[in-house]
Amino acid sequence: MNELTETKNWYLANFEAFENSLNGQKGEPFHQLRKAAIESFAAQNFPTTKDEEWRNTNIAPILKHNFVLPTSSPELKKEDLNSFLIEGFEADQLVFVNGRFSKELSSEYAVPKGAVIGSLAEELKTNPALLEKYFSKLAKPESGIFTALSAAFTEDGIFIYIPDGKVIEKPLYILNITSAGKEKVIVNPRNIIIAGQNSQVKIIERYVSLDEAVYFTNPVTEIVCGKDSIVEHIKLQDESLNAFHISTTEAELGAGSNFSSYNISTGSALCRNTIKVKFIAEGAECTLNGLYLADGLQLLDNHTTIDHAVPNCESRELYKGALNGKSRAVFNGKVIVRKGAQKTNAFQQNKTILLSDEALIDTKPQLEIFADDVKCSHGATIGQLDEDSLFYLRSRGIGAKEARTILIYAFANDVVKTIKIDSIKKYLEKLLAARLMK
Amino acid sequence: MIEIKNLCVKIEGKEILKGINLTVNKGEVHAIMGPNGSGKSTLAQVLAGRSEYEITKGEVIYEGINLLELSPEDRARAGIFLAFQYPIEIPGVSNVNLLKTAVNEIRKYRGEEEYDAIEFLTMIKKKMGVVEMNDSLLNRSVNEGFSGGEKKRNEIFQMAALDPKLAILDETDSGLDIDALRVVAGGVNKLKTPDNAVILVTHYQRLLDYIVPDFVHVLYKGRIVKSGTKELALELEERGYDWVKDECPVGA
Ligand SMILES: Nc1ncnc2c1ncn2[C@@H]1O[C@H](COP(=O)(O)OP(=O)(O)OP(=O)(O)O)[C@@H](O)[C@H]1O
Ligand SMILES: [Mg+2]
């Protein structure tokens, strides 16, 4: 038996114990969704580099470990979170520790009438019908083994439901903390965001570590953008260099809606983000921007798909990265313009700078266009820091190291500065500067 | 202040400077003129520490130290400033941030305390006055989208802020309109003290009406083929370079 099947069997064997830990829930309709997911999981195999979608990303380092569901959550105090809090930050803070919502650590926030903002586990107890309506509808278990794994072991996550016409002014800061200690844990945060017609919501989904433990984060986020809604989604992954992170984000864009995704990865040993956006009605717009900063032996992989299934939509995508040491990155950006999706505008850019001779990027823009009246462009550049700029800065008395940092910051900040929420943009700029100063 | 002795420089196997000798003392202004491609910018860049150039022979002593051993940043910290012939555009780095970092690095090197935000801004405002710099250029990315003249003015503004001992101005006058030339030259004069020195690279006598040089040198094919006083510049203006070329030593 090879490692792939061994690891698979490990999770299958763990499912029964998980089911039993759910007490009364076993008989509930929602649990049938988990059971369907574990079947789907059983029917799939962990990918190898022979699979086209995983050609450049070998997940063997993840499969080597037998990860377990967290048996306990560490007792954290608010002070423990200080380094992750945003000073003077006008946001409602929802904290998850080892995948479970912590009311104590979260801020008190007001939920407008008709809206739901809170723990998925809580929602499961109080109003499972609403959850069942949306769970696994976009990110289907059969679309990938990690999505199936997530659905089968779903316990908690963020559930956001914004009714028609409601505007949530304050950004929602979803802080996912893992502090595994000696246990090698897997956490499967399951996030669902439903934005009704004409509604607006801004979400920051962040993943961090409290220690240097080896663990595996496998989040899945499903986002429904109703007609004319405006949704901003920032995903920030700055976990420890021993963590593994495989995420899936799927969004569906209704007529006239506007979805922006900012996907920033600086942490973890191996990170794969899959983002899929589908236009299902005309007049919608989406922005997919991303930043990856890697060093040492890190591998950061971003796979994005934008599906122009209907006419008259616009997508803009900018992914930038800077790679140092022996790090590697993968960018695979697929844009599909389906037959009949006329008047589509789709622009995609990927820019990477290699800061060392041993860093490597595999970049692959894929445009699949089946309509004729469209405006599409894509481009990928790979380069080094500009020597003339470096010399110019140094000739002003700025040290070589600092000059490099300034230039990398300027390059990377191109992505961060597109974030529209000012307070968050400033916070991320600070984080970015701090990360580059290291 | 600086003594350049028999400096020979190659780039990509091609010899560009073929034995430059030049001494500049405190309080002096030296003008370097010469036809296109003769090596003026090469000399300027080598003095600022550009590493692409290979120094095959000679030495440069600056304030008693071997300049060629210093990194570009240490040269700047020790008081050398180069105003680039073609200032570099750096998108995403604001002019004011560059200056703030630079000024403080230089102060640190000199054992002075770093400026806080207010002290820095006060100093900057004053220096902006010296070259009549437009406020709006301060927060823009370094030279990005600046007009030719704005770039040159920005170089002199940076010079004013960094307060160098030896300023090397590489064709700072090119691209400036007549009024700007007067302002920028006036700025250079205001910054001039008996303790610092200026090397001006220029093609035009016009600049030398404003910044009067103590010496004028003609650089031709990698050598200084003639030196004189400011009258030499006038003569060059009238007669061109041909007659100096003719005086040039055999083999050049
Ligand atoms: N990186 C390089 N590679 C090859 N040749 C170079 C390089 N840099 C300079 N040169 C050559 O060296 C010579 C001197 O150039 P330099 O820029 O110093 O001339 P200059 O006197 O400043 O001219 P100008 O008056 O036009 O500014 C030129 O022939 C130029 O082409
Ligand atoms: Mg020149």
XYZ file of C-alpha atoms and ligand atoms in Angstrom:
722
model
C 0.000 0.000 0.000
C 1.477 3.360 -0.896
C 1.431 6.593 1.030
C -1.507 7.987 -0.927
C -3.892 5.191 0.024
C -2.472 4.928 3.503
C -3.185 8.570 4.172
C -6.621 8.249 2.649
C -7.421 5.282 4.844
C -6.213 7.227 7.833
C -8.840 9.920 7.287
C -11.521 7.361 6.467
C -10.777 5.539 9.702
C -10.938 8.823 11.591
C -14.345 9.690 10.209
C -16.121 7.193 12.411
C -14.556 8.591 15.556
C -15.470 12.061 14.363
C -19.085 11.031 13.801
C -19.289 9.603 17.276
C -17.945 12.818 18.745
C -20.856 14.713 17.220
C -23.282 13.357 19.796
C -26.836 13.940 18.747
C -25.982 15.319 15.345
C -25.457 11.984 13.709
C -29.068 11.612 12.756
C -29.541 15.169 11.485
C -30.004 15.946 7.788
C -26.826 18.048 7.764
C -24.795 15.050 8.736
C -25.986 13.304 5.602
C -24.040 15.953 3.706
C -20.911 15.006 5.621
C -21.530 11.371 4.882
C -21.979 12.053 1.200
C -18.719 13.986 1.317
C -16.761 11.177 2.916
C -18.017 8.874 0.196
C -16.854 11.318 -2.390
C -13.550 11.517 -0.549
C -13.245 7.730 -0.638
C -13.873 7.730 -4.369
C -11.070 10.193 -5.083
C -7.317 9.950 -4.769
C -4.803 12.385 -3.424
C -3.205 14.105 -6.383
C 0.351 13.536 -7.472
C 2.484 15.578 -9.810
C 1.105 13.413 -12.605
C -2.197 15.256 -12.226
C -2.246 18.307 -14.482
C -3.659 20.577 -11.759
C -0.891 19.555 -9.346
C 1.950 19.217 -11.787
C 4.211 21.686 -10.008
C 3.103 21.086 -6.458
C 4.045 17.904 -4.750
C 1.896 17.378 -1.664
C 3.888 14.399 -0.409
C 5.205 16.469 2.545
C 1.592 16.813 3.726
C 0.615 13.205 3.154
C 3.566 12.006 5.160
C 1.811 13.067 8.367
C -1.170 11.503 10.057
C -3.027 14.607 11.082
C -5.741 14.387 13.713
C -8.724 16.563 14.495
C -7.918 18.812 17.448
C -9.019 17.156 20.652
C -8.809 20.333 22.674
C -8.479 24.047 22.241
C -5.806 25.860 24.170
C -6.944 28.345 26.779
C -6.052 31.639 25.201
C -6.348 35.058 26.676
C -7.002 38.193 24.691
C -3.402 39.257 25.283
C -2.217 36.200 23.384
C -3.765 37.677 20.283
C -2.187 41.084 20.635
C 0.207 40.673 17.763
C -2.666 39.849 15.430
C -5.012 42.591 16.455
C -5.310 45.661 14.415
C -4.679 48.802 16.375
C -7.512 51.281 16.261
C -9.080 48.940 13.785
C -12.650 49.619 12.945
C -13.678 46.028 12.475
C -15.693 43.355 14.156
C -13.411 40.585 15.190
C -14.386 36.908 15.086
C -11.791 34.543 16.427
C -11.474 30.835 15.777
C -8.999 28.731 17.711
C -8.010 25.395 16.224
C -11.002 25.643 13.943
C -13.567 26.422 16.647
C -15.298 29.706 17.301
C -14.279 31.459 20.501
C -16.910 33.812 21.801
C -14.613 34.993 24.598
C -11.884 36.095 22.233
C -14.215 37.629 19.682
C -15.411 41.184 19.898
C -19.008 41.988 20.616
C -20.703 42.999 17.472
C -24.145 43.975 16.404
C -25.916 41.851 13.818
C -28.514 43.724 11.788
C -32.025 42.346 11.720
C -32.376 39.423 9.353
C -28.638 38.939 9.051
C -26.481 36.177 10.415
C -22.852 36.752 11.296
C -21.236 34.124 13.423
C -20.212 30.578 13.992
C -21.304 27.913 11.556
C -21.480 25.387 14.394
C -23.902 27.696 16.178
C -26.006 28.088 13.059
C -26.084 24.346 12.712
C -27.746 24.132 16.097
C -30.221 26.943 15.604
C -31.037 27.124 11.922
C -29.585 24.221 9.974
C -32.055 24.670 7.113
C -30.400 27.878 5.927
C -26.994 26.281 6.126
C -28.037 23.196 4.248
C -29.288 25.392 1.449
C -25.807 26.750 0.770
C -23.316 24.237 2.126
C -21.244 22.461 -0.539
C -23.267 24.036 -3.332
C -20.357 25.920 -4.888
C -17.402 23.975 -3.598
C -18.669 20.509 -4.292
C -17.002 17.514 -2.660
C -16.473 15.838 -6.013
C -14.524 18.856 -7.305
C -11.462 17.844 -5.348
C -10.309 15.565 -2.602
C -9.422 18.383 -0.211
C -12.842 19.958 -0.632
C -14.411 16.570 0.084
C -12.204 16.181 3.141
C -13.299 19.603 4.372
C -16.999 18.865 3.883
C -16.785 15.476 5.567
C -15.098 16.884 8.656
C -16.986 20.167 8.798
C -17.396 21.365 12.346
C -17.200 25.106 12.374
C -16.303 28.170 10.382
C -17.852 31.510 9.657
C -21.399 31.810 8.453
C -22.399 35.175 7.061
C -25.806 35.851 5.617
C -26.603 39.414 4.614
C -30.224 39.981 3.606
C -31.215 42.084 0.596
C -30.340 45.733 0.791
C -28.248 45.565 3.983
C -24.858 47.202 4.084
C -22.443 45.936 6.715
C -20.268 48.974 7.264
C -17.583 47.518 9.493
C -15.237 44.997 7.984
C -15.434 41.548 9.543
C -12.054 40.303 10.658
C -12.079 36.515 10.852
C -8.973 35.466 12.685
C -8.166 31.755 12.481
C -5.532 30.796 15.002
C -3.918 27.435 15.258
C -2.026 26.484 18.347
C -1.555 22.792 18.114
C 1.206 22.175 20.605
C 2.362 18.599 20.277
C -0.660 17.351 18.412
C -0.350 17.312 14.657
C -3.749 18.661 13.863
C -5.811 19.256 10.794
C -8.340 22.048 10.890
C -11.077 22.344 8.286
C -12.567 25.821 8.585
C -15.705 25.945 6.510
C -16.853 29.430 5.586
C -20.044 30.472 3.899
C -20.768 34.026 2.853
C -24.111 34.913 1.336
C -24.582 38.482 0.182
C -28.180 39.273 -0.731
C -29.336 41.632 -3.464
C -27.847 45.116 -3.146
C -26.043 44.171 0.024
C -22.453 44.981 0.902
C -19.926 43.212 3.070
C -16.159 43.247 3.606
C -14.368 40.255 5.035
C -10.803 39.613 6.074
C -10.074 35.941 6.485
C -6.729 35.483 8.155
C -4.783 32.376 9.134
C -2.030 32.541 11.735
C -0.104 30.235 14.066
C 0.656 30.685 17.726
C 3.579 28.280 17.705
C 5.887 26.448 15.344
C 3.961 23.174 15.342
C 3.423 21.099 12.229
C -0.264 21.218 11.291
C -2.541 21.352 8.309
C -5.147 24.004 7.518
C -7.695 23.035 4.910
C -10.177 25.893 4.618
C -13.039 26.076 2.157
C -14.925 29.298 1.577
C -18.089 29.616 -0.476
C -19.272 33.058 -1.492
C -22.559 33.936 -3.149
C -22.739 37.488 -4.473
C -26.372 38.399 -5.008
C -27.613 40.784 -7.664
C -25.870 44.178 -7.422
C -24.073 43.223 -4.239
C -20.557 44.383 -3.397
C -18.306 41.877 -1.668
C -14.692 42.366 -0.701
C -12.794 39.336 0.448
C -9.261 39.561 1.760
C -7.508 36.327 2.530
C -4.280 36.600 4.429
C -2.220 33.519 5.131
C 0.791 34.205 7.326
C 1.071 30.941 9.201
C 4.259 29.451 10.613
C 6.808 27.958 8.276
C 5.942 24.493 9.550
C 2.291 24.739 8.631
C 0.618 23.343 5.540
C -2.225 25.212 3.942
C -4.540 24.097 1.169
C -7.455 26.415 0.598
C -10.380 26.586 -1.743
C -12.467 29.667 -2.381
C -15.401 29.543 -4.749
C -17.549 32.523 -5.615
C -20.624 32.940 -7.747
C -21.420 36.386 -9.105
C -24.991 37.474 -9.724
C -26.121 40.217 -12.094
C -24.374 43.525 -11.609
C -22.468 42.318 -8.584
C -18.943 43.325 -7.738
C -16.560 40.871 -6.120
C -12.985 41.669 -5.119
C -10.591 39.079 -3.827
C -7.199 39.927 -2.359
C -5.192 36.835 -1.686
C -1.981 37.377 0.245
C 0.278 34.494 1.202
C 3.524 34.862 3.048
C 3.524 31.928 5.447
C 3.529 28.117 5.608
C 5.882 25.504 4.207
C 3.479 24.594 1.446
C 0.450 26.604 0.470
C -1.978 26.000 -2.311
C -4.840 28.415 -2.901
C -7.514 27.520 -5.382
C -9.861 30.366 -6.242
C -12.743 29.895 -8.619
C -15.061 32.655 -9.691
C -18.078 32.155 -11.891
C -20.192 34.839 -13.520
C -23.763 33.578 -13.655
C -25.530 36.750 -14.779
C -24.621 39.806 -16.812
C -23.069 43.081 -15.757
C -20.894 41.761 -12.960
C -17.291 42.627 -12.237
C -14.551 40.903 -10.376
C -11.059 41.744 -9.233
C -8.694 38.961 -8.266
C -5.475 40.294 -6.875
C -2.823 38.298 -5.140
C 0.564 38.551 -3.553
C 2.989 35.785 -2.665
C 6.228 36.308 -0.764
C 8.347 33.261 -0.166
C 11.771 32.497 1.214
C 13.766 29.476 2.333
C 12.145 26.273 1.142
C 8.594 27.574 0.951
C 6.275 26.636 -1.882
C 3.351 28.964 -2.593
C 0.880 27.928 -5.273
C -2.069 29.954 -6.561
C -4.544 28.453 -8.989
C -7.303 30.770 -10.110
C -10.177 30.228 -12.503
C -12.472 32.926 -13.789
C -15.433 31.559 -15.674
C -17.109 34.063 -17.974
C -20.185 31.928 -18.508
C -22.394 34.863 -19.501
C -21.927 38.041 -21.586
C -21.047 41.553 -20.423
C -18.861 40.882 -17.451
C -15.427 42.171 -16.595
C -12.573 40.549 -14.729
C -9.218 42.011 -13.739
C -6.504 39.930 -12.208
C -3.098 40.915 -10.870
C -0.869 38.439 -9.076
C 2.590 39.459 -7.958
C 5.247 37.678 -6.020
C 8.802 37.932 -4.789
C 10.793 34.787 -4.172
C 13.965 34.477 -2.182
C 16.185 31.593 -1.078
C 15.239 28.267 -2.607
C 11.556 29.046 -2.539
C 9.156 28.211 -5.309
C 5.870 29.570 -6.473
C 3.236 28.464 -8.919
C 0.756 30.702 -10.655
C -1.883 29.157 -12.809
C -4.540 31.565 -13.961
C -7.299 30.214 -16.107
C -9.794 32.516 -17.771
C -12.629 30.847 -19.619
C -14.841 32.875 -21.928
C -17.682 30.582 -22.878
C -19.531 30.491 -26.118
C -21.951 33.399 -26.241
C -20.192 35.338 -23.477
C -19.832 38.360 -25.758
C -18.556 41.749 -24.593
C -16.406 40.084 -22.015
C -13.450 42.060 -20.718
C -10.776 39.987 -19.055
C -7.336 41.187 -18.089
C -4.745 39.147 -16.329
C -1.203 39.912 -15.205
C 1.327 37.869 -13.290
C 4.635 39.403 -12.259
C 7.299 37.694 -10.251
C 10.696 38.838 -9.129
C 13.311 36.311 -8.261
C 15.586 37.579 -5.521
C 17.955 34.650 -5.601
C 19.397 32.371 -8.250
C 17.766 29.347 -6.713
C 14.197 30.627 -6.450
C 11.787 29.393 -9.059
C 8.374 30.289 -10.477
C 6.128 28.198 -12.686
C 3.655 30.533 -14.268
C 0.942 29.550 -16.643
C -1.761 31.925 -17.802
C -4.470 30.019 -19.626
C -6.974 31.861 -21.762
C -9.723 29.721 -23.224
C -11.908 31.898 -25.398
C -14.962 30.595 -27.197
C -16.617 33.942 -28.022
C -15.503 36.431 -30.669
C -16.536 39.853 -29.417
C -14.323 40.061 -26.361
C -11.400 42.031 -24.992
C -8.912 39.810 -23.253
C -5.278 40.106 -22.417
C -2.810 38.340 -20.263
C 0.847 38.519 -19.537
C 3.456 37.042 -17.269
C 6.818 38.539 -16.441
C 9.676 37.141 -14.427
C 12.575 39.361 -13.507
C 15.069 40.522 -10.975
C 15.269 43.680 -8.957
C 16.233 46.549 -11.184
C 19.968 47.237 -10.845
C 19.665 50.870 -11.916
C 17.069 51.530 -9.238
C 19.199 49.794 -6.628
C 22.227 51.863 -7.553
C 20.203 55.041 -7.530
C 18.963 54.380 -3.982
C 22.407 53.372 -2.782
C 23.952 56.465 -4.314
C 21.696 58.412 -1.946
C 23.226 56.731 1.081
C 20.667 53.948 1.504
C 22.304 50.610 2.348
C 22.162 47.730 -0.117
C 19.865 45.621 2.029
C 17.501 48.426 2.771
C 17.473 49.504 -0.870
C 16.407 45.997 -1.849
C 13.715 46.007 0.800
C 12.407 49.335 -0.443
C 12.175 48.043 -3.998
C 10.552 44.752 -3.022
C 8.081 46.628 -0.880
C 7.199 48.929 -3.756
C 6.740 45.953 -6.044
C 4.586 44.020 -3.598
C 2.602 46.975 -2.387
C 1.215 47.337 -5.877
C -1.199 44.602 -4.857
C -1.909 45.727 -1.304
C -2.617 49.281 -2.343
C -5.506 48.127 -4.516
C -7.421 47.220 -1.352
C -10.190 49.743 -1.024
C -10.710 49.660 2.739
C -8.254 52.266 3.950
C -7.697 51.019 7.502
C -7.009 47.509 6.289
C -4.790 48.657 3.500
C -2.673 50.591 6.007
C -2.538 47.615 8.357
C -1.459 45.258 5.602
C 1.143 47.732 4.395
C 2.613 47.696 7.883
C 2.572 43.902 8.006
C 4.231 43.788 4.627
C 6.953 46.191 5.676
C 7.562 44.229 8.868
C 7.746 40.961 6.979
C 10.265 42.389 4.507
C 12.428 43.891 7.242
C 12.978 40.463 8.784
C 39.260 66.877 -1.414
C 39.518 64.356 -4.202
C 42.474 63.205 -6.185
C 41.974 61.008 -9.228
C 45.193 59.420 -10.406
C 45.673 57.672 -13.721
C 42.173 56.186 -13.583
C 41.527 53.571 -16.272
C 38.070 52.024 -16.656
C 36.668 49.304 -18.854
C 33.170 48.166 -19.542
C 32.349 45.000 -21.411
C 35.957 44.729 -22.459
C 35.987 48.219 -23.917
C 38.338 50.783 -22.451
C 36.419 53.983 -21.737
C 38.624 55.973 -19.387
C 42.290 55.872 -20.268
C 44.195 57.492 -17.469
C 42.245 60.333 -15.894
C 44.128 62.709 -13.629
C 42.154 65.301 -11.763
C 42.467 67.024 -8.410
C 39.639 68.986 -6.886
C 40.188 71.011 -3.737
C 37.745 72.279 -1.178
C 35.854 75.333 -2.321
C 36.481 74.712 -6.021
C 34.142 74.295 -8.953
C 35.416 72.201 -11.855
C 33.624 71.938 -15.157
C 34.124 68.923 -17.380
C 33.186 69.315 -21.005
C 33.709 67.119 -23.993
C 31.964 65.532 -26.940
C 29.299 62.860 -26.646
C 30.613 59.483 -25.681
C 33.925 60.767 -24.395
C 33.449 59.224 -20.925
C 32.113 62.039 -18.753
C 29.201 60.066 -17.325
C 31.406 57.034 -16.940
C 33.725 59.055 -14.742
C 30.797 60.401 -12.737
C 29.264 56.941 -12.249
C 32.581 55.382 -11.299
C 33.077 58.029 -8.637
C 29.605 57.276 -7.272
C 30.446 53.576 -7.097
C 28.679 51.934 -10.012
C 30.012 48.402 -9.971
C 29.467 47.471 -13.619
C 32.604 49.362 -14.524
C 35.880 47.585 -14.190
C 38.692 49.684 -12.830
C 41.841 48.412 -14.446
C 44.308 50.963 -13.176
C 44.689 54.037 -11.011
C 43.319 55.269 -7.739
C 40.970 57.807 -6.251
C 41.742 59.364 -2.902
C 38.836 61.181 -1.297
C 39.444 63.008 1.968
C 42.445 60.814 2.581
C 40.695 57.504 1.994
C 40.717 55.080 -0.918
C 37.333 55.859 -2.429
C 37.271 52.867 -4.747
C 37.002 50.509 -1.793
C 33.781 52.027 -0.525
C 30.282 50.842 -1.395
C 28.067 53.370 -3.185
C 26.093 53.984 0.019
C 29.233 54.634 2.042
C 30.458 57.083 -0.570
C 27.164 58.937 -0.314
C 27.395 58.880 3.472
C 30.939 60.192 3.250
C 29.618 63.146 1.293
C 29.649 62.302 -2.401
C 26.551 63.104 -4.387
C 25.879 62.348 -8.023
C 23.097 64.129 -9.868
C 22.329 61.646 -12.617
C 22.302 62.577 -16.271
C 19.286 60.284 -16.566
C 17.544 60.132 -13.176
C 15.948 56.756 -12.531
C 12.199 56.359 -12.152
C 11.205 54.204 -9.204
C 7.477 53.463 -9.173
C 5.979 52.878 -5.760
C 8.730 54.616 -3.787
C 7.764 58.116 -2.812
C 10.229 60.920 -3.243
C 9.823 62.041 0.328
C 10.315 58.542 1.741
C 13.472 58.048 -0.241
C 14.823 61.296 1.117
C 13.789 60.587 4.664
C 15.535 57.210 4.611
C 18.589 58.652 2.885
C 18.941 61.668 5.147
C 18.655 59.560 8.260
C 21.105 56.933 7.023
C 23.604 59.662 6.328
C 23.029 61.284 9.710
C 23.444 57.934 11.426
C 26.738 57.430 9.607
C 27.915 60.819 10.743
C 26.970 60.032 14.335
C 24.127 62.533 14.311
C 20.695 61.838 15.672
C 18.010 60.836 13.195
C 15.431 63.476 12.393
C 11.942 62.998 13.670
C 9.048 63.656 11.314
C 8.755 67.338 12.170
C 12.458 68.162 12.003
C 12.655 66.361 8.698
C 9.730 68.210 7.188
C 11.065 71.552 8.360
C 14.406 70.826 6.746
C 12.742 69.582 3.558
C 10.558 72.673 3.245
C 13.638 74.846 3.482
C 15.514 72.866 0.847
C 12.537 72.880 -1.448
C 12.696 76.644 -1.325
C 16.302 76.578 -2.502
C 15.336 74.994 -5.835
C 11.732 76.233 -5.876
C 10.478 72.689 -5.982
C 6.804 72.095 -6.447
C 5.141 70.563 -3.365
C 3.240 68.065 -5.425
C 6.420 66.313 -6.541
C 7.254 65.395 -2.976
C 4.684 62.688 -2.519
C 4.891 61.274 -6.000
C 6.938 58.198 -6.837
C 10.596 59.001 -7.421
C 10.871 60.626 -10.838
C 7.939 58.614 -12.175
C 6.201 60.612 -14.841
C 8.300 63.689 -14.020
C 9.079 65.940 -16.956
C 12.719 66.110 -18.005
C 13.153 69.421 -16.220
C 11.363 68.223 -13.082
C 13.714 65.274 -12.861
C 16.764 67.516 -13.011
C 15.339 69.876 -10.456
C 14.554 66.910 -8.226
C 18.197 65.824 -8.379
C 19.341 69.191 -7.116
C 16.634 69.149 -4.477
C 17.974 65.807 -3.259
C 21.445 67.269 -3.260
C 20.237 70.170 -1.143
C 18.655 67.759 1.329
C 21.690 65.494 1.564
C 24.180 68.333 1.912
C 27.180 66.663 0.232
C 30.834 67.653 0.342
C 31.486 66.785 -3.261
C 28.642 67.159 -5.719
C 28.993 65.745 -9.210
C 26.356 67.172 -11.505
C 26.080 65.231 -14.739
C 24.423 67.461 -17.325
C 21.968 68.817 -14.825
C 21.423 71.755 -17.160
C 20.177 69.672 -20.092
C 16.426 69.730 -20.313
C 15.964 72.787 -18.116
C 14.194 75.809 -19.531
C 15.859 79.193 -19.118
C 14.053 80.119 -15.917
C 14.575 76.689 -14.393
C 18.246 76.834 -15.285
C 18.572 80.099 -13.405
C 16.754 78.714 -10.366
C 18.673 75.445 -10.280
C 22.028 77.151 -10.826
C 21.101 79.670 -8.141
C 20.347 76.746 -5.848
C 23.751 75.214 -6.485
C 25.402 78.561 -5.753
C 23.470 78.955 -2.516
C 24.662 75.543 -1.379
C 28.245 76.323 -2.255
C 30.561 76.893 0.715
C 34.325 77.124 1.091
C 34.221 73.586 2.461
C 32.545 71.750 -0.378
C 33.289 71.278 -4.036
C 31.410 70.738 -7.289
C 32.218 68.869 -10.473
C 29.937 70.042 -13.256
C 29.569 68.007 -16.402
C 28.046 70.124 -19.119
C 27.927 70.761 -22.827
C 26.977 74.390 -22.550
C 28.802 77.518 -21.637
C 25.422 78.958 -20.591
C 25.436 77.077 -17.275
C 28.891 78.406 -16.534
C 27.567 81.945 -16.709
C 25.595 81.103 -13.612
C 27.909 78.718 -11.846
C 31.324 80.098 -12.488
C 33.982 77.390 -12.569
C 37.485 77.717 -11.253
C 38.691 75.196 -13.801
C 37.438 73.787 -17.064
C 38.598 70.430 -18.414
C 38.025 68.826 -21.751
C 37.499 65.096 -21.690
C 38.049 63.472 -25.029
C 38.169 59.764 -25.755
C 38.732 58.885 -22.138
C 41.456 61.420 -21.404
C 41.565 64.966 -20.143
C 43.178 66.605 -23.123
C 43.002 70.197 -22.024
C 42.478 72.117 -18.828
C 42.091 75.807 -18.290
C 40.050 78.472 -16.625
C 36.528 79.626 -17.469
C 37.797 81.291 -20.615
C 38.415 77.833 -22.057
C 34.677 77.201 -21.992
C 34.067 80.357 -23.969
C 36.635 79.331 -26.485
C 35.053 75.883 -26.838
C 31.677 77.509 -27.340
C 33.111 79.510 -30.212
C 35.415 77.012 -31.844
C 33.954 73.608 -30.982
C 36.094 70.663 -30.043
C 38.072 70.107 -33.213
C 41.016 72.220 -32.245
C 41.346 70.476 -28.858
C 41.138 67.120 -30.539
C 44.013 68.236 -32.709
C 46.015 69.059 -29.618
C 45.286 65.664 -28.250
C 48.282 63.450 -27.627
C 49.171 60.841 -30.196
C 47.396 57.506 -29.971
C 44.164 58.768 -28.448
N 27.211 49.734 -20.134
C 27.932 50.048 -21.228
N 28.191 49.107 -22.161
C 28.895 49.413 -23.262
N 29.386 50.631 -23.521
C 29.166 51.602 -22.621
C 28.429 51.370 -21.433
N 28.371 52.517 -20.740
C 29.044 53.439 -21.475
N 29.513 52.894 -22.597
C 30.230 53.593 -23.644
O 31.226 54.380 -23.072
C 31.395 55.573 -23.787
C 31.335 56.748 -22.854
O 30.024 56.926 -22.393
P 29.606 58.097 -21.410
O 28.181 57.907 -21.086
O 30.551 58.128 -20.286
O 29.794 59.350 -22.325
P 29.518 60.880 -22.032
O 30.765 61.588 -22.181
O 28.812 61.031 -20.758
O 28.550 61.256 -23.234
P 27.293 62.273 -23.325
O 27.843 63.625 -23.500
O 26.572 61.834 -24.537
O 26.499 62.109 -22.078
C 30.342 55.582 -24.867
O 30.911 55.184 -26.076
C 29.368 54.568 -24.389
O 28.679 53.948 -25.447
Mg 26.948 61.627 -20.192
